[in-house]
Amino acid sequence: MTDGQDHRITVAAGPVDVLHRLALAVRPLDARTRKAAGPGLCVGRESAAVPGRRMPPGGAVLPLENHGATGHVLRYGSSGGLPATVAVRIDDPARRWIPRRFSVPLWTHAELTGADADPPTAQPVRADARLMRPWLLPGPAYPVPQGTTGIRLRVTRAGRPVRWPRVEAYGAPAGALVGWAHGDEHGQVLLLLHGIGVLPSPVPSTYTVALRSLARDPATAPPPDPRDALADLVVEAVTRSQSPPSGADLDNPLLRGSSRPPGYRTSTADTVHTLTVGQVVHAADLPHATA
């Protein structure tokens, strides 16, 4: 069977035609609340420019089907031919969350239909093995609840904004990681701490953290594209889930956005800041320098 054709299977009620099959479901999560992010997100797959076809010069972003709280869906049979790996882009025009891009390997059509063959040629592939749940980190317009501890700043290199930086915050006790954040194309970062709750009572009025910036190596980073603000945003390669998926398939440092992306380098020195507990403070630019 080729992609897009009907496929007949037999169930208890008799033969039925299968018109489509789930290739991928993307369910972005708010990194602070761990609940579904949205509404208003733009989730799509990137398609390269095709010679002879009218498309934007750098290709196109084809929207995934929006199924609300269920997520954004890509299907065999309704999306045309699909490659073995798709580039997924998640963006928020309202700038509540920082965009992310992923390279996602798909279960093949043969693997998904093999369980229906007589005799079967493959094991059933569970729907949750085709699910990706990436965390989205707060952006400049994120609605920060009252009483949250955090910091707003801009990451710079030689006085100029760094595109798509990341920042980690380390604090007491023992230099534990207490928060991480992603920055936008202007270097703006909103970092909200998640480790304040472990402080012993009474909670102090201030809290000291060491901020560590990470940024793309300028020698290998692609140049910005004026036609596509996200063209130079790093693409993170996702490992395909097992079926059934393990806990690490659905929740891991890459999906959480806490692992170092390819091509990123850590600044040569951390910067110490004193935060006010229960407030989001504004700070001076955070310089990023690498050896």
mmCIF file with all atom_site columns, C-alpha atoms in Angstrom, residues 1 21 28 39 47 56 59 74 89 93 104 107 134 153 191 203 238 248 252 277-278 288:
data_model
loop_
_atom_site.group_PDB
_atom_site.id
_atom_site.type_symbol
_atom_site.label_atom_id
_atom_site.label_alt_id
_atom_site.label_comp_id
_atom_site.label_asym_id
_atom_site.label_entity_id
_atom_site.label_seq_id
_atom_site.pdbx_PDB_ins_code
_atom_site.Cartn_x
_atom_site.Cartn_y
_atom_site.Cartn_z
_atom_site.occupancy
_atom_site.B_iso_or_equiv
_atom_site.pdbx_formal_charge
_atom_site.auth_seq_id
_atom_site.auth_comp_id
_atom_site.auth_asym_id
_atom_site.auth_atom_id
_atom_site.pdbx_PDB_model_num
ATOM 1  C CA . MET A 1 1   ? 0.000  0.000  0.000  1.00 0.00 ? 1   MET A CA 1
ATOM 2  C CA . ARG A 1 21  ? -2.812 6.450  10.637 1.00 0.00 ? 21  ARG A CA 1
ATOM 3  C CA . PRO A 1 28  ? 3.985  20.926 24.063 1.00 0.00 ? 28  PRO A CA 1
ATOM 4  C CA . PRO A 1 39  ? -3.573 28.058 23.007 1.00 0.00 ? 39  PRO A CA 1
ATOM 5  C CA . SER A 1 47  ? 9.432  21.302 4.177  1.00 0.00 ? 47  SER A CA 1
ATOM 6  C CA . PRO A 1 56  ? 9.152  30.513 0.032  1.00 0.00 ? 56  PRO A CA 1
ATOM 7  C CA . GLY A 1 59  ? 11.043 26.202 2.174  1.00 0.00 ? 59  GLY A CA 1
ATOM 8  C CA . LEU A 1 74  ? 0.685  14.396 11.736 1.00 0.00 ? 74  LEU A CA 1
ATOM 9  C CA . ARG A 1 89  ? 8.911  23.640 14.633 1.00 0.00 ? 89  ARG A CA 1
ATOM 10 C CA . PRO A 1 93  ? 3.560  34.421 18.030 1.00 0.00 ? 93  PRO A CA 1
ATOM 11 C CA . VAL A 1 104 ? 11.955 13.554 14.864 1.00 0.00 ? 104 VAL A CA 1
ATOM 12 C CA . TRP A 1 107 ? 7.586  5.026  12.739 1.00 0.00 ? 107 TRP A CA 1
ATOM 13 C CA . PRO A 1 134 ? 8.593  18.890 24.650 1.00 0.00 ? 134 PRO A CA 1
ATOM 14 C CA . LEU A 1 153 ? 18.219 39.724 31.548 1.00 0.00 ? 153 LEU A CA 1
ATOM 15 C CA . LEU A 1 191 ? 14.576 32.543 34.155 1.00 0.00 ? 191 LEU A CA 1
ATOM 16 C CA . VAL A 1 203 ? 12.668 31.453 53.830 1.00 0.00 ? 203 VAL A CA 1
ATOM 17 C CA . VAL A 1 238 ? 14.960 13.307 19.256 1.00 0.00 ? 238 VAL A CA 1
ATOM 18 C CA . ALA A 1 248 ? 12.713 8.332  29.524 1.00 0.00 ? 248 ALA A CA 1
ATOM 19 C CA . ASN A 1 252 ? 14.210 13.414 29.330 1.00 0.00 ? 252 ASN A CA 1
ATOM 20 C CA . VAL A 1 277 ? 12.557 35.850 46.871 1.00 0.00 ? 277 VAL A CA 1
ATOM 21 C CA . GLY A 1 278 ? 9.030  36.136 45.503 1.00 0.00 ? 278 GLY A CA 1
ATOM 22 C CA . HIS A 1 288 ? 28.983 35.471 27.382 1.00 0.00 ? 288 HIS A CA 1
#
